Each structure stands twice: as structure tokens, then as C-alpha cells.
mmCIF file of C-alpha atoms (C1' of nucleotides) in Angstrom:
data_model
loop_
_atom_site.group_PDB
_atom_site.id
_atom_site.type_symbol
_atom_site.label_atom_id
_atom_site.label_comp_id
_atom_site.label_asym_id
_atom_site.label_seq_id
_atom_site.Cartn_x
_atom_site.Cartn_y
_atom_site.Cartn_z
ATOM 1 C CA MET A 1 108.940 103.975 57.423
ATOM 2 C CA ALA A 2 107.171 100.562 58.654
ATOM 3 C CA THR A 3 109.104 100.391 61.424
ATOM 4 C CA GLN A 4 108.852 103.126 64.680
ATOM 5 C CA PRO A 5 111.600 102.990 66.780
ATOM 6 C CA GLN A 6 111.251 101.189 69.716
ATOM 7 C CA SER A 7 114.480 101.056 71.626
ATOM 8 C CA ALA A 8 115.306 105.008 72.226
ATOM 9 C CA ASP A 9 111.975 105.782 73.398
ATOM 10 C CA SER A 10 111.138 106.068 76.831
ATOM 11 C CA ASP A 11 107.982 107.440 76.399
ATOM 12 C CA HIS A 12 106.340 105.002 75.252
ATOM 13 C CA GLU A 13 102.567 104.710 76.840
ATOM 14 C CA SER A 14 99.754 106.541 75.568
ATOM 15 C CA ASP A 15 96.661 104.151 76.167
ATOM 16 C CA VAL A 16 97.139 101.309 76.746
ATOM 17 C CA GLU A 17 98.771 102.656 80.474
ATOM 18 C CA GLN A 18 95.536 101.953 82.394
ATOM 19 C CA ARG A 19 95.967 98.205 81.826
ATOM 20 C CA ASN A 20 99.613 98.401 82.022
ATOM 21 C CA ALA A 21 99.446 99.199 85.080
ATOM 22 C CA ASP A 22 97.197 97.277 87.313
ATOM 23 C CA VAL A 23 98.126 94.179 85.001
ATOM 24 C CA CYS A 24 100.758 93.676 87.507
ATOM 25 C CA ASN A 25 98.673 92.206 89.690
ATOM 26 C CA VAL A 26 97.936 88.874 87.300
ATOM 27 C CA VAL A 27 101.860 88.585 87.261
ATOM 28 C CA GLY A 28 101.893 88.539 90.712
ATOM 29 C CA ALA A 29 99.341 86.238 91.212
ATOM 30 C CA VAL A 30 100.524 83.948 88.508
ATOM 31 C CA GLU A 31 103.780 84.213 90.635
ATOM 32 C CA GLU A 32 102.415 83.350 93.573
ATOM 33 C CA MET A 33 100.441 80.556 92.750
ATOM 34 C CA GLY A 34 102.094 79.003 89.628
ATOM 35 C CA ALA A 35 101.913 75.324 89.677
ATOM 36 C CA LYS A 36 98.655 73.527 88.458
ATOM 37 C CA TRP A 37 97.942 71.708 91.543
ATOM 38 C CA LYS A 38 98.122 74.811 94.007
ATOM 39 C CA LEU A 39 95.368 75.847 91.366
ATOM 40 C CA ILE A 40 94.377 72.317 91.426
ATOM 41 C CA VAL A 41 93.820 71.420 95.079
ATOM 42 C CA LEU A 42 91.945 75.122 95.626
ATOM 43 C CA ASN A 43 89.766 74.557 93.311
ATOM 44 C CA ASP A 44 88.722 71.470 95.103
ATOM 45 C CA LEU A 45 88.514 73.081 98.581
ATOM 46 C CA ARG A 46 85.836 75.326 97.169
ATOM 47 C CA ASP A 47 83.275 73.060 97.770
ATOM 48 C CA GLY A 48 84.777 73.374 101.653
ATOM 49 C CA GLU A 49 86.318 71.228 104.153
ATOM 50 C CA LYS A 50 88.188 67.484 102.454
ATOM 51 C CA ARG A 51 90.437 65.600 104.537
ATOM 52 C CA PHE A 52 93.910 64.809 103.164
ATOM 53 C CA ASN A 53 92.919 62.070 101.402
ATOM 54 C CA GLU A 54 89.790 63.223 99.750
ATOM 55 C CA LEU A 55 91.808 65.500 98.208
ATOM 56 C CA LYS A 56 94.279 63.000 97.440
ATOM 57 C CA ARG A 57 91.495 61.222 95.477
ATOM 58 C CA SER A 58 90.094 64.205 94.191
ATOM 59 C CA THR A 59 92.632 65.392 93.538
ATOM 60 C CA GLY A 60 94.914 62.391 91.944
ATOM 61 C CA ALA A 61 97.770 63.941 93.385
ATOM 62 C CA SER A 62 100.320 61.762 94.909
ATOM 63 C CA SER A 63 100.551 62.090 99.429
ATOM 64 C CA TYR A 64 103.810 63.717 98.739
ATOM 65 C CA THR A 65 103.260 66.308 96.342
ATOM 66 C CA LEU A 66 100.084 67.150 97.851
ATOM 67 C CA SER A 67 101.463 66.990 101.496
ATOM 68 C CA ARG A 68 103.933 69.725 100.106
ATOM 69 C CA VAL A 69 101.525 71.494 97.944
ATOM 70 C CA LEU A 70 98.975 72.114 101.155
ATOM 71 C CA ASP A 71 102.074 73.265 103.201
ATOM 72 C CA ASP A 72 102.576 76.568 101.161
ATOM 73 C CA LEU A 73 98.906 77.065 100.327
ATOM 74 C CA GLU A 74 98.816 76.320 104.164
ATOM 75 C CA ALA A 75 102.272 78.961 104.838
ATOM 76 C CA GLU A 76 100.981 81.594 102.124
ATOM 77 C CA GLY A 77 97.421 81.309 103.727
ATOM 78 C CA PHE A 78 95.482 79.814 101.411
ATOM 79 C CA VAL A 79 93.627 77.259 103.408
ATOM 80 C CA ASP A 80 93.817 76.359 106.871
ATOM 81 C CA ASN A 81 94.342 73.070 108.396
ATOM 82 C CA HIS A 82 92.201 71.610 111.211
ATOM 83 C CA LYS A 83 93.352 68.526 113.212
ATOM 84 C CA GLU A 84 91.584 65.526 115.419
ATOM 85 C CA PHE A 85 93.874 64.088 116.664
ATOM 86 C CA GLU A 86 91.067 61.422 118.708
ATOM 87 C CA SER A 87 90.269 58.816 116.235
ATOM 88 C CA PRO A 88 92.474 57.714 112.974
ATOM 89 C CA VAL A 89 93.601 60.711 113.164
ATOM 90 C CA ALA A 90 91.741 63.276 110.958
ATOM 91 C CA SER A 91 93.165 66.790 109.436
ATOM 92 C CA TYR A 92 90.381 69.002 107.356
ATOM 93 C CA TYR A 93 91.237 71.112 105.283
ATOM 94 C CA THR A 94 89.296 74.499 104.236
ATOM 95 C CA LEU A 95 90.045 77.501 101.841
ATOM 96 C CA THR A 96 90.227 81.110 104.178
ATOM 97 C CA GLU A 97 89.224 84.074 103.493
ATOM 98 C CA LYS A 98 92.194 84.459 101.145
ATOM 99 C CA GLY A 99 91.725 81.728 99.470
ATOM 100 C CA ASP A 100 88.058 81.790 98.928
ATOM 101 C CA ALA A 101 88.288 85.118 97.220
ATOM 102 C CA LEU A 102 89.813 82.863 94.495
ATOM 103 C CA CYS A 103 86.301 81.816 93.347
ATOM 104 C CA PRO A 104 85.154 84.118 90.807
ATOM 105 C CA VAL A 105 88.268 83.358 89.709
ATOM 106 C CA PHE A 106 87.821 80.262 89.392
ATOM 107 C CA ASP A 107 84.576 80.714 87.839
ATOM 108 C CA ALA A 108 85.659 82.370 85.216
ATOM 109 C CA LEU A 109 88.112 79.920 84.564
ATOM 110 C CA ASP A 110 85.339 76.881 84.246
ATOM 111 C CA ASP A 111 82.772 79.444 81.783
ATOM 112 C CA TRP A 112 85.666 79.828 79.695
ATOM 113 C CA GLY A 113 86.208 76.047 79.906
ATOM 114 C CA GLU A 114 82.700 75.652 78.913
ATOM 115 C CA ASP A 115 82.955 77.135 75.675
ATOM 116 C CA TRP A 116 86.812 76.554 74.244
ATOM 117 C CA LEU A 117 87.452 73.090 76.091
ATOM 118 C CA MET B 1 79.675 80.020 103.204
ATOM 119 C CA ALA B 2 82.058 79.217 100.621
ATOM 120 C CA THR B 3 80.355 80.305 97.917
ATOM 121 C CA GLN B 4 79.917 84.062 96.644
ATOM 122 C CA PRO B 5 76.638 85.086 96.057
ATOM 123 C CA GLN B 6 76.079 83.880 92.101
ATOM 124 C CA SER B 7 75.926 86.103 89.191
ATOM 125 C CA ALA B 8 72.702 86.666 87.268
ATOM 126 C CA ASP B 9 72.454 83.003 86.246
ATOM 127 C CA SER B 10 68.780 81.987 87.164
ATOM 128 C CA ASP B 11 68.598 78.247 88.531
ATOM 129 C CA HIS B 12 71.883 77.180 90.655
ATOM 130 C CA GLU B 13 70.279 74.828 92.889
ATOM 131 C CA SER B 14 72.824 73.549 95.018
ATOM 132 C CA ASP B 15 75.993 74.495 93.623
ATOM 133 C CA VAL B 16 77.993 72.389 95.342
ATOM 134 C CA GLU B 17 76.476 69.129 94.093
ATOM 135 C CA GLN B 18 76.372 71.157 91.124
ATOM 136 C CA ARG B 19 79.655 72.108 91.023
ATOM 137 C CA ASN B 20 80.997 69.217 91.520
ATOM 138 C CA ALA B 21 79.696 67.608 88.285
ATOM 139 C CA ASP B 22 81.652 69.963 85.387
ATOM 140 C CA VAL B 23 84.145 71.357 87.897
ATOM 141 C CA CYS B 24 86.326 69.404 85.716
ATOM 142 C CA ASN B 25 86.561 72.218 83.428
ATOM 143 C CA VAL B 26 89.062 73.891 85.895
ATOM 144 C CA VAL B 27 91.050 70.799 85.893
ATOM 145 C CA GLY B 28 91.029 70.992 82.187
ATOM 146 C CA ALA B 29 91.987 74.871 81.982
ATOM 147 C CA VAL B 30 94.874 74.618 84.026
ATOM 148 C CA GLU B 31 96.119 71.448 82.407
ATOM 149 C CA GLU B 32 95.571 73.570 79.262
ATOM 150 C CA MET B 33 98.029 76.766 80.452
ATOM 151 C CA GLY B 34 99.607 75.160 83.447
ATOM 152 C CA ALA B 35 103.012 76.701 82.753
ATOM 153 C CA LYS B 36 103.143 80.638 84.362
ATOM 154 C CA TRP B 37 104.408 82.114 81.595
ATOM 155 C CA LYS B 38 101.474 80.800 79.327
ATOM 156 C CA LEU B 39 99.649 82.274 81.626
ATOM 157 C CA ILE B 40 101.952 85.644 81.899
ATOM 158 C CA VAL B 41 101.903 86.061 78.032
ATOM 159 C CA LEU B 42 99.075 85.856 77.464
ATOM 160 C CA ASN B 43 98.211 88.732 80.084
ATOM 161 C CA ASP B 44 100.960 90.624 78.710
ATOM 162 C CA LEU B 45 98.543 90.414 75.041
ATOM 163 C CA ARG B 46 95.457 91.641 76.168
ATOM 164 C CA ASP B 47 97.285 95.383 75.153
ATOM 165 C CA GLY B 48 97.346 94.024 72.153
ATOM 166 C CA GLU B 49 99.506 92.945 68.945
ATOM 167 C CA LYS B 50 102.794 92.428 70.865
ATOM 168 C CA ARG B 51 106.686 91.994 69.170
ATOM 169 C CA PHE B 52 108.670 89.317 70.125
ATOM 170 C CA ASN B 53 111.508 91.508 71.622
ATOM 171 C CA GLU B 54 108.109 93.817 72.856
ATOM 172 C CA LEU B 55 107.195 90.473 74.512
ATOM 173 C CA LYS B 56 110.466 89.405 75.774
ATOM 174 C CA ARG B 57 110.906 92.984 77.355
ATOM 175 C CA SER B 58 107.732 93.317 79.068
ATOM 176 C CA THR B 59 107.603 89.491 80.529
ATOM 177 C CA GLY B 60 111.097 89.134 81.478
ATOM 178 C CA ALA B 61 111.204 85.752 79.066
ATOM 179 C CA SER B 62 114.364 84.500 77.806
ATOM 180 C CA SER B 63 113.735 84.620 73.966
ATOM 181 C CA TYR B 64 114.472 80.642 74.391
ATOM 182 C CA THR B 65 111.744 80.515 77.083
ATOM 183 C CA LEU B 66 109.498 82.938 74.753
ATOM 184 C CA SER B 67 109.686 81.302 71.376
ATOM 185 C CA ARG B 68 108.700 77.303 73.281
ATOM 186 C CA VAL B 69 105.405 79.192 75.301
ATOM 187 C CA LEU B 70 104.355 81.462 71.647
ATOM 188 C CA ASP B 71 104.784 78.464 69.715
ATOM 189 C CA ASP B 72 102.820 76.376 72.468
ATOM 190 C CA LEU B 73 99.692 78.490 72.897
ATOM 191 C CA GLU B 74 99.551 78.834 68.776
ATOM 192 C CA ALA B 75 99.401 75.513 68.788
ATOM 193 C CA GLU B 76 96.414 75.043 70.536
ATOM 194 C CA GLY B 77 95.077 78.527 69.597
ATOM 195 C CA PHE B 78 95.700 81.345 72.301
ATOM 196 C CA VAL B 79 97.412 83.699 70.396
ATOM 197 C CA ASP B 80 97.810 83.838 66.622
ATOM 198 C CA ASN B 81 100.716 84.646 64.571
ATOM 199 C CA HIS B 82 101.611 87.617 61.814
ATOM 200 C CA LYS B 83 104.770 87.731 60.168
ATOM 201 C CA GLU B 84 106.635 90.569 58.186
ATOM 202 C CA PHE B 85 109.368 89.582 55.708
ATOM 203 C CA GLU B 86 110.302 92.981 55.032
ATOM 204 C CA SER B 87 112.864 95.095 56.087
ATOM 205 C CA PRO B 88 114.202 94.096 59.405
ATOM 206 C CA VAL B 89 112.070 90.941 60.358
ATOM 207 C CA ALA B 90 108.810 91.577 62.236
ATOM 208 C CA SER B 91 106.484 89.302 63.522
ATOM 209 C CA TYR B 92 103.538 90.225 66.019
ATOM 210 C CA TYR B 93 101.193 88.275 68.886
ATOM 211 C CA THR B 94 97.557 88.301 68.871
ATOM 212 C CA LEU B 95 95.097 86.534 70.996
ATOM 213 C CA THR B 96 92.494 84.854 68.976
ATOM 214 C CA GLU B 97 89.005 84.291 70.337
ATOM 215 C CA LYS B 98 89.660 81.601 72.105
ATOM 216 C CA GLY B 99 92.829 83.941 73.738
ATOM 217 C CA ASP B 100 90.656 86.670 74.317
ATOM 218 C CA ALA B 101 87.167 84.732 75.865
ATOM 219 C CA LEU B 102 90.239 84.205 79.454
ATOM 220 C CA CYS B 103 90.107 88.051 79.833
ATOM 221 C CA PRO B 104 87.555 87.732 82.960
ATOM 222 C CA VAL B 105 89.933 85.734 84.348
ATOM 223 C CA PHE B 106 92.352 87.802 84.426
ATOM 224 C CA ASP B 107 89.833 90.599 85.404
ATOM 225 C CA ALA B 108 89.429 88.248 88.543
ATOM 226 C CA LEU B 109 92.539 87.625 88.618
ATOM 227 C CA ASP B 110 93.411 91.455 89.017
ATOM 228 C CA ASP B 111 90.724 91.511 91.126
ATOM 229 C CA TRP B 112 91.907 88.895 93.326
ATOM 230 C CA GLY B 113 95.213 90.122 93.862
ATOM 231 C CA GLU B 114 94.604 94.021 94.171
ATOM 232 C CA ASP B 115 92.399 92.938 98.017
ATOM 233 C CA TRP B 116 94.524 89.577 98.493
ATOM 234 C CA LEU B 117 98.217 90.854 97.161
ATOM 235 C "C1'" DC C 1 114.438 91.363 64.632
ATOM 236 C "C1'" DG C 2 113.192 86.868 65.533
ATOM 237 C "C1'" DG C 3 114.761 83.026 66.857
ATOM 238 C "C1'" DC C 4 115.987 77.998 66.660
ATOM 239 C "C1'" DA C 5 121.175 75.181 68.754
ATOM 240 C "C1'" DT C 6 122.905 73.517 73.127
ATOM 241 C "C1'" DC C 7 124.261 73.517 77.552
ATOM 242 C "C1'" DC C 8 123.230 72.971 81.554
ATOM 243 C "C1'" DT C 9 120.440 73.551 85.984
ATOM 244 C "C1'" DT C 10 116.646 73.316 89.212
ATOM 245 C "C1'" DG C 11 112.703 71.994 91.233
ATOM 246 C "C1'" DG C 12 108.430 69.391 90.336
ATOM 247 C "C1'" DA C 13 106.657 65.033 90.667
ATOM 248 C "C1'" DG C 14 105.828 60.030 90.267
ATOM 249 C "C1'" DA C 15 106.914 55.327 93.108
ATOM 250 C "C1'" DT C 16 107.455 53.467 97.184
ATOM 251 C "C1'" DA C 17 108.489 52.074 101.899
ATOM 252 C "C1'" DC C 18 107.995 53.505 106.325
ATOM 253 C "C1'" DT C 19 105.967 56.495 111.120
ATOM 254 C "C1'" DG C 20 102.754 57.782 114.490
ATOM 255 C "C1'" DC D 1 94.590 58.049 108.308
ATOM 256 C "C1'" DA D 2 97.642 61.358 107.292
ATOM 257 C "C1'" DG D 3 101.892 62.331 106.615
ATOM 258 C "C1'" DT D 4 107.288 62.000 105.770
ATOM 259 C "C1'" DA D 5 111.691 60.107 103.857
ATOM 260 C "C1'" DT D 6 114.264 58.552 100.006
ATOM 261 C "C1'" DC D 7 115.618 57.570 95.157
ATOM 262 C "C1'" DT D 8 115.158 58.940 90.791
ATOM 263 C "C1'" DC D 9 113.203 61.534 86.126
ATOM 264 C "C1'" DC D 10 112.251 64.832 83.132
ATOM 265 C "C1'" DA D 11 110.460 68.929 81.763
ATOM 266 C "C1'" DA D 12 111.001 74.091 82.694
ATOM 267 C "C1'" DG D 13 113.796 77.864 82.291
ATOM 268 C "C1'" DG D 14 118.367 81.397 82.508
ATOM 269 C "C1'" DA D 15 122.715 81.472 80.258
ATOM 270 C "C1'" DT D 16 124.908 81.916 75.039
ATOM 271 C "C1'" DG D 17 125.472 81.755 70.776
ATOM 272 C "C1'" DC D 18 124.480 81.829 65.685
ATOM 273 C "C1'" DC D 19 121.329 82.150 61.851
ATOM 274 C "C1'" DG D 20 118.494 84.503 57.752
#
DNA sequence: CGGCATCCTTGGAGATACTG
DNA sequence: CAGTATCTCCAAGGATGCCG
């Protein structure tokens, strides 16, 4: 009697349904960012506009990796890229509105880190 | 404008420089969880105690993966494991205080997902 | 039921070197 | 300075099978 029938049960949802309903967003969000580099780069961009090499230094990612991550983030609408072909070519990266909207997440993460890291 | 209205926190002088100082927490946190599975499992455990197969179903991870992820999370102090060797062996997983402290992060993530996913 | 052992595939990511 | 091109290596993770 210790265990309850778990398989042949479809209407198991009762008290946790509310959370279950919108928790999917988290999964979606995680799926979309997943990789640690994306998060690290996004976090670094919270300071505002940054150059490629600047990000390279602050994140510690290789040119190759950083390039692909930025490419990815741009394609997904998290960051914007503005290039200047003048002097010694410079390209600046900034957070889009979508990327900036992640700030609360980073803040929460940062907050957590202070207590548990 | 890259920053959002600060919380009820009192002195948040120049957030950018200030942020640069302790932003490491985010990196640390990301480094510690990194993998998407960890986040997904942790998120699923917000509902409370769950069994192995329950998590397997809800997360969609394979036994192998789930097992390793849970092992990892337990070793890092994010989850607790309570086993019952009675009839058909059952083991329950719950969030530790440390894991539960991540709720705000998931909430923020969830919040973000509603707007941008 | 809850796992661990194995095999095997994928891609994430470092190192290095080269271009515009 | 800002990438791109390779080559390579290793960990993540799916599939399957077995066991207490």
C-alpha cells in the first residue's frame, strides 16, 4: 500500500497543475540558450556595447568559439552587431531588447551565487 | 538603458563598474550548472518530491543521463535523495535549500519566456 | 523500479594558422 | 582588429541490455 498506481493514471494533475502549466517556458528558455558560453557572453554584454576582442578577453573564449556564439546569439535575436569598416575594423555588440530582458535572470543568478557559491 | 530599474536595493551607485566586480557569480553559477539537463531537472523538482521515473518522464532524459545528472546534482548539493528499499524500490528526489534557492532564477527565466519565447 | 555498464554518435570547444 | 578555416579531442548524451 505504500506505493500508488502511477502508470495507468491520466488525471494525476491536481495541485501542481498551475506550475506545470507555465513551467515549460523554462525548458524552452534553457533549450534556446543551453550552452554556457551563450550565457556568459550575454552576461558580459550587460555592461553595454563591447568589441569582439573585448568579449574575447572578458569571457575567455577563443576567437572561433566566440565568433560562433555571437553568430548564434545574433541569429536568435539576443544581440545586435554594428560594424565599422573605417580604421582598424571594429565591430560592436550590444544586447537587443530580447537579450536585455534577460537581466533579471542574471540578477537572480548573481544573487544566488552570493549565497551559495 | 541597458539596465533595468533596480530593486528595492538602496545604494546601487554606478551599476556598471559595480557589476563588473561581482559579475563573476553569474559565471560561477553557469559553470556549476552549465548543462541544460541540470537546469531542466532542477526546474522539474520545484514541484516537490519526485521519483526517478517520474523525472525521467517529465524531463524526457534517458535513464543513463538522468542518473548521471541526479548524481551530479546530489554531489553538488542541489538535491537530496531518499530511498525506500521496500517493495518495488523507490527513490525520491527533492531540492535542497541550495537548489530551492534557485527558484527566483527559474521564475525570472519563466517570466522572460512569456515575453520572448 | 531504479539504476549502472557498454557501445556509439554528435558537436562543443581548444589550438593554431591564415586573411581582409 | 575581427574573424574564418582546419584538425583534433573529449564529454554529453541516446539506445540498449542487464541486474538487485
